[in-house]
Amino acid sequence: MVSAYVRHGRLSPGLEKVGIYCTRCRRFEIERPLQPALIEFIKKFPILKHVTTSLKPYMNTVRGLYFHGSRVRGDHREDSDYDLVLITRDKIGDELKTELKEHNIQVEVFTLSQVKKQLGLTPSYLLTVLRESVPLIGVELRDKLVRKKMNDIALQVELKDCIKQLEYLKKMLKNEPDDYIKARVIHSAILRLRQAYSIKRLYYKDVPELSLDFTYSKGNFDEIYELYRIVRDMVHGKGLNEEEIPEMVKTLTRDELKGLVSSVDAYAKDVFDRITGSMGREKINVNPE
């Protein structure tokens, strides 16, 4: 909790500042210095200035702000979003997400209790984000979270669920798929691939980039991944519309899609066998039924 002195105290001239709402006075009183990382990234990505403005009403509950995704990795496209994870003490509404989305900034909000729950049940996504992110606020919190022992059992369960989903995709391809099914298969298969790849990277530091680590037996992986991006943007936007599905998706054959699903399935099983084998556990035996 910020003390009354800090809320109403003096600040040295020249400091970069952001307003904090004082619940006692019901107005913005203190302007707390921004963390150096946030200042530097605003210089590099001026659009992030919108974040400091939008966060002002919530600063009393903010515990961490982490910049991640393609913009940080450097493999972004011109229209790529700016991806942020915000960790708060208390739950906040969707107004912040809506406001920042207008500036092509996607923010996911987790409370501290939600972070604890996710790291215990389905840790791969949040652990990957925290490890690879640039902390704009809350360096200590990020370091504390990533230093915790990984939940090996939860990560194995994620992989098993991933493999079960791939078995379901195989069943979808027993008959000739329509364009809508083709798009769904691409989207779901690459999601499972990314999940398995993220888990692998949590255990091994020397994993190359995905396009080098994964072998697609039926074609060009870069092309299929670009189709995934297009379909993903449709799903996250207005949803899949069969009339707007790209022609390249429509021309994919059932054999090509089966090859994609089988390749992802083999990759996910290999990741499972590697991480469980290194722990002395039995290899995976997933019953498709």
mmCIF file of N, CA and C in Angstrom, residues 85-132:
data_model
loop_
_atom_site.group_PDB
_atom_site.id
_atom_site.type_symbol
_atom_site.label_atom_id
_atom_site.label_comp_id
_atom_site.label_asym_id
_atom_site.label_seq_id
_atom_site.Cartn_x
_atom_site.Cartn_y
_atom_site.Cartn_z
ATOM 1 N N VAL A 85 1.115 -8.281 -21.151
ATOM 2 C CA VAL A 85 0.458 -8.979 -20.045
ATOM 3 C C VAL A 85 0.517 -8.060 -18.828
ATOM 4 N N LEU A 86 -0.640 -7.823 -18.244
ATOM 5 C CA LEU A 86 -0.753 -6.964 -17.064
ATOM 6 C C LEU A 86 -1.165 -7.818 -15.872
ATOM 7 N N ILE A 87 -0.426 -7.714 -14.786
ATOM 8 C CA ILE A 87 -0.767 -8.429 -13.552
ATOM 9 C C ILE A 87 -1.202 -7.405 -12.514
ATOM 10 N N THR A 88 -2.376 -7.637 -11.933
ATOM 11 C CA THR A 88 -2.942 -6.701 -10.964
ATOM 12 C C THR A 88 -3.244 -7.400 -9.648
ATOM 13 N N ARG A 89 -3.370 -6.609 -8.616
ATOM 14 C CA ARG A 89 -3.783 -7.165 -7.321
ATOM 15 C C ARG A 89 -5.270 -7.483 -7.335
ATOM 16 N N ASP A 90 -6.061 -6.546 -7.888
ATOM 17 C CA ASP A 90 -7.517 -6.689 -7.913
ATOM 18 C C ASP A 90 -8.004 -6.863 -9.349
ATOM 19 N N LYS A 91 -9.161 -7.434 -9.489
ATOM 20 C CA LYS A 91 -9.762 -7.608 -10.806
ATOM 21 C C LYS A 91 -10.221 -6.260 -11.351
ATOM 22 N N ILE A 92 -9.980 -6.020 -12.638
ATOM 23 C CA ILE A 92 -10.430 -4.779 -13.272
ATOM 24 C C ILE A 92 -11.332 -5.129 -14.458
ATOM 25 N N GLY A 93 -12.099 -4.164 -14.921
ATOM 26 C CA GLY A 93 -13.037 -4.394 -16.013
ATOM 27 C C GLY A 93 -12.351 -4.471 -17.366
ATOM 28 N N ASP A 94 -13.164 -4.564 -18.416
ATOM 29 C CA ASP A 94 -12.643 -4.702 -19.775
ATOM 30 C C ASP A 94 -12.380 -3.364 -20.457
ATOM 31 N N GLU A 95 -12.630 -2.265 -19.746
ATOM 32 C CA GLU A 95 -12.469 -0.953 -20.381
ATOM 33 C C GLU A 95 -11.036 -0.730 -20.866
ATOM 34 N N LEU A 96 -10.062 -1.180 -20.069
ATOM 35 C CA LEU A 96 -8.657 -0.984 -20.435
ATOM 36 C C LEU A 96 -8.334 -1.721 -21.733
ATOM 37 N N LYS A 97 -8.771 -2.967 -21.842
ATOM 38 C CA LYS A 97 -8.532 -3.746 -23.062
ATOM 39 C C LYS A 97 -9.131 -3.047 -24.276
ATOM 40 N N THR A 98 -10.370 -2.587 -24.119
ATOM 41 C CA THR A 98 -11.074 -1.944 -25.229
ATOM 42 C C THR A 98 -10.363 -0.669 -25.664
ATOM 43 N N GLU A 99 -9.929 0.112 -24.691
ATOM 44 C CA GLU A 99 -9.264 1.384 -24.990
ATOM 45 C C GLU A 99 -7.948 1.161 -25.727
ATOM 46 N N LEU A 100 -7.156 0.192 -25.266
ATOM 47 C CA LEU A 100 -5.849 -0.039 -25.876
ATOM 48 C C LEU A 100 -5.957 -0.749 -27.223
ATOM 49 N N LYS A 101 -7.007 -1.529 -27.404
ATOM 50 C CA LYS A 101 -7.188 -2.235 -28.673
ATOM 51 C C LYS A 101 -7.329 -1.258 -29.829
ATOM 52 N N GLU A 102 -7.850 -0.065 -29.555
ATOM 53 C CA GLU A 102 -7.989 0.958 -30.596
ATOM 54 C C GLU A 102 -6.631 1.394 -31.134
ATOM 55 N N HIS A 103 -5.571 1.167 -30.347
ATOM 56 C CA HIS A 103 -4.216 1.551 -30.751
ATOM 57 C C HIS A 103 -3.379 0.335 -31.156
ATOM 58 N N ASN A 104 -4.045 -0.768 -31.472
ATOM 59 C CA ASN A 104 -3.362 -2.001 -31.884
ATOM 60 C C ASN A 104 -2.532 -2.603 -30.748
ATOM 61 N N ILE A 105 -2.961 -2.354 -29.522
ATOM 62 C CA ILE A 105 -2.284 -2.901 -28.346
ATOM 63 C C ILE A 105 -3.205 -3.931 -27.701
ATOM 64 N N GLN A 106 -2.738 -5.172 -27.636
ATOM 65 C CA GLN A 106 -3.509 -6.252 -27.026
ATOM 66 C C GLN A 106 -2.975 -6.499 -25.617
ATOM 67 N N VAL A 107 -3.822 -6.346 -24.628
ATOM 68 C CA VAL A 107 -3.384 -6.560 -23.250
ATOM 69 C C VAL A 107 -4.218 -7.664 -22.616
ATOM 70 N N GLU A 108 -3.536 -8.625 -22.021
ATOM 71 C CA GLU A 108 -4.184 -9.676 -21.241
ATOM 72 C C GLU A 108 -3.998 -9.334 -19.774
ATOM 73 N N VAL A 109 -5.066 -9.406 -19.021
ATOM 74 C CA VAL A 109 -5.018 -9.006 -17.614
ATOM 75 C C VAL A 109 -5.220 -10.227 -16.725
ATOM 76 N N PHE A 110 -4.304 -10.410 -15.777
ATOM 77 C CA PHE A 110 -4.399 -11.477 -14.786
ATOM 78 C C PHE A 110 -4.272 -10.866 -13.398
ATOM 79 N N THR A 111 -5.099 -11.320 -12.476
ATOM 80 C CA THR A 111 -4.862 -10.968 -11.078
ATOM 81 C C THR A 111 -3.774 -11.889 -10.541
ATOM 82 N N LEU A 112 -3.199 -11.521 -9.407
ATOM 83 C CA LEU A 112 -2.171 -12.365 -8.798
ATOM 84 C C LEU A 112 -2.698 -13.764 -8.512
ATOM 85 N N SER A 113 -3.946 -13.855 -8.069
ATOM 86 C CA SER A 113 -4.523 -15.173 -7.780
ATOM 87 C C SER A 113 -4.717 -15.974 -9.066
ATOM 88 N N GLN A 114 -5.081 -15.302 -10.160
ATOM 89 C CA GLN A 114 -5.232 -15.995 -11.444
ATOM 90 C C GLN A 114 -3.884 -16.479 -11.970
ATOM 91 N N VAL A 115 -2.846 -15.689 -11.748
ATOM 92 C CA VAL A 115 -1.501 -16.107 -12.149
ATOM 93 C C VAL A 115 -1.103 -17.374 -11.402
ATOM 94 N N LYS A 116 -1.328 -17.375 -10.107
ATOM 95 C CA LYS A 116 -0.993 -18.544 -9.288
ATOM 96 C C LYS A 116 -1.745 -19.775 -9.774
ATOM 97 N N LYS A 117 -3.027 -19.604 -10.086
ATOM 98 C CA LYS A 117 -3.848 -20.728 -10.547
ATOM 99 C C LYS A 117 -3.359 -21.241 -11.895
ATOM 100 N N GLN A 118 -3.072 -20.323 -12.823
ATOM 101 C CA GLN A 118 -2.649 -20.749 -14.154
ATOM 102 C C GLN A 118 -1.288 -21.424 -14.120
ATOM 103 N N LEU A 119 -0.373 -20.918 -13.314
ATOM 104 C CA LEU A 119 0.945 -21.544 -13.213
ATOM 105 C C LEU A 119 0.858 -22.927 -12.586
ATOM 106 N N GLY A 120 -0.223 -23.170 -11.840
ATOM 107 C CA GLY A 120 -0.408 -24.482 -11.235
ATOM 108 C C GLY A 120 -1.105 -25.474 -12.139
ATOM 109 N N LEU A 121 -2.000 -24.984 -13.022
ATOM 110 C CA LEU A 121 -2.827 -25.889 -13.827
ATOM 111 C C LEU A 121 -2.392 -25.974 -15.290
ATOM 112 N N THR A 122 -2.207 -24.834 -15.937
ATOM 113 C CA THR A 122 -1.797 -24.800 -17.351
ATOM 114 C C THR A 122 -0.677 -23.773 -17.518
ATOM 115 N N PRO A 123 0.526 -24.119 -17.066
ATOM 116 C CA PRO A 123 1.580 -23.105 -16.925
ATOM 117 C C PRO A 123 2.316 -22.711 -18.195
ATOM 118 N N SER A 124 2.211 -23.481 -19.290
ATOM 119 C CA SER A 124 3.130 -23.271 -20.409
ATOM 120 C C SER A 124 3.040 -21.867 -21.007
ATOM 121 N N TYR A 125 1.826 -21.361 -21.224
ATOM 122 C CA TYR A 125 1.695 -20.059 -21.886
ATOM 123 C C TYR A 125 2.262 -18.933 -21.028
ATOM 124 N N LEU A 126 1.802 -18.839 -19.795
ATOM 125 C CA LEU A 126 2.207 -17.719 -18.954
ATOM 126 C C LEU A 126 3.689 -17.799 -18.597
ATOM 127 N N LEU A 127 4.195 -19.000 -18.361
ATOM 128 C CA LEU A 127 5.624 -19.149 -18.079
ATOM 129 C C LEU A 127 6.460 -18.692 -19.268
ATOM 130 N N THR A 128 6.035 -19.070 -20.468
ATOM 131 C CA THR A 128 6.759 -18.670 -21.674
ATOM 132 C C THR A 128 6.739 -17.155 -21.838
ATOM 133 N N VAL A 129 5.575 -16.556 -21.644
ATOM 134 C CA VAL A 129 5.451 -15.100 -21.761
ATOM 135 C C VAL A 129 6.364 -14.404 -20.760
ATOM 136 N N LEU A 130 6.321 -14.837 -19.507
ATOM 137 C CA LEU A 130 7.114 -14.186 -18.472
ATOM 138 C C LEU A 130 8.608 -14.342 -18.733
ATOM 139 N N ARG A 131 9.028 -15.511 -19.161
ATOM 140 C CA ARG A 131 10.452 -15.746 -19.406
ATOM 141 C C ARG A 131 10.981 -14.926 -20.571
ATOM 142 N N GLU A 132 10.162 -14.764 -21.608
ATOM 143 C CA GLU A 132 10.641 -14.113 -22.825
ATOM 144 C C GLU A 132 10.268 -12.635 -22.905
#
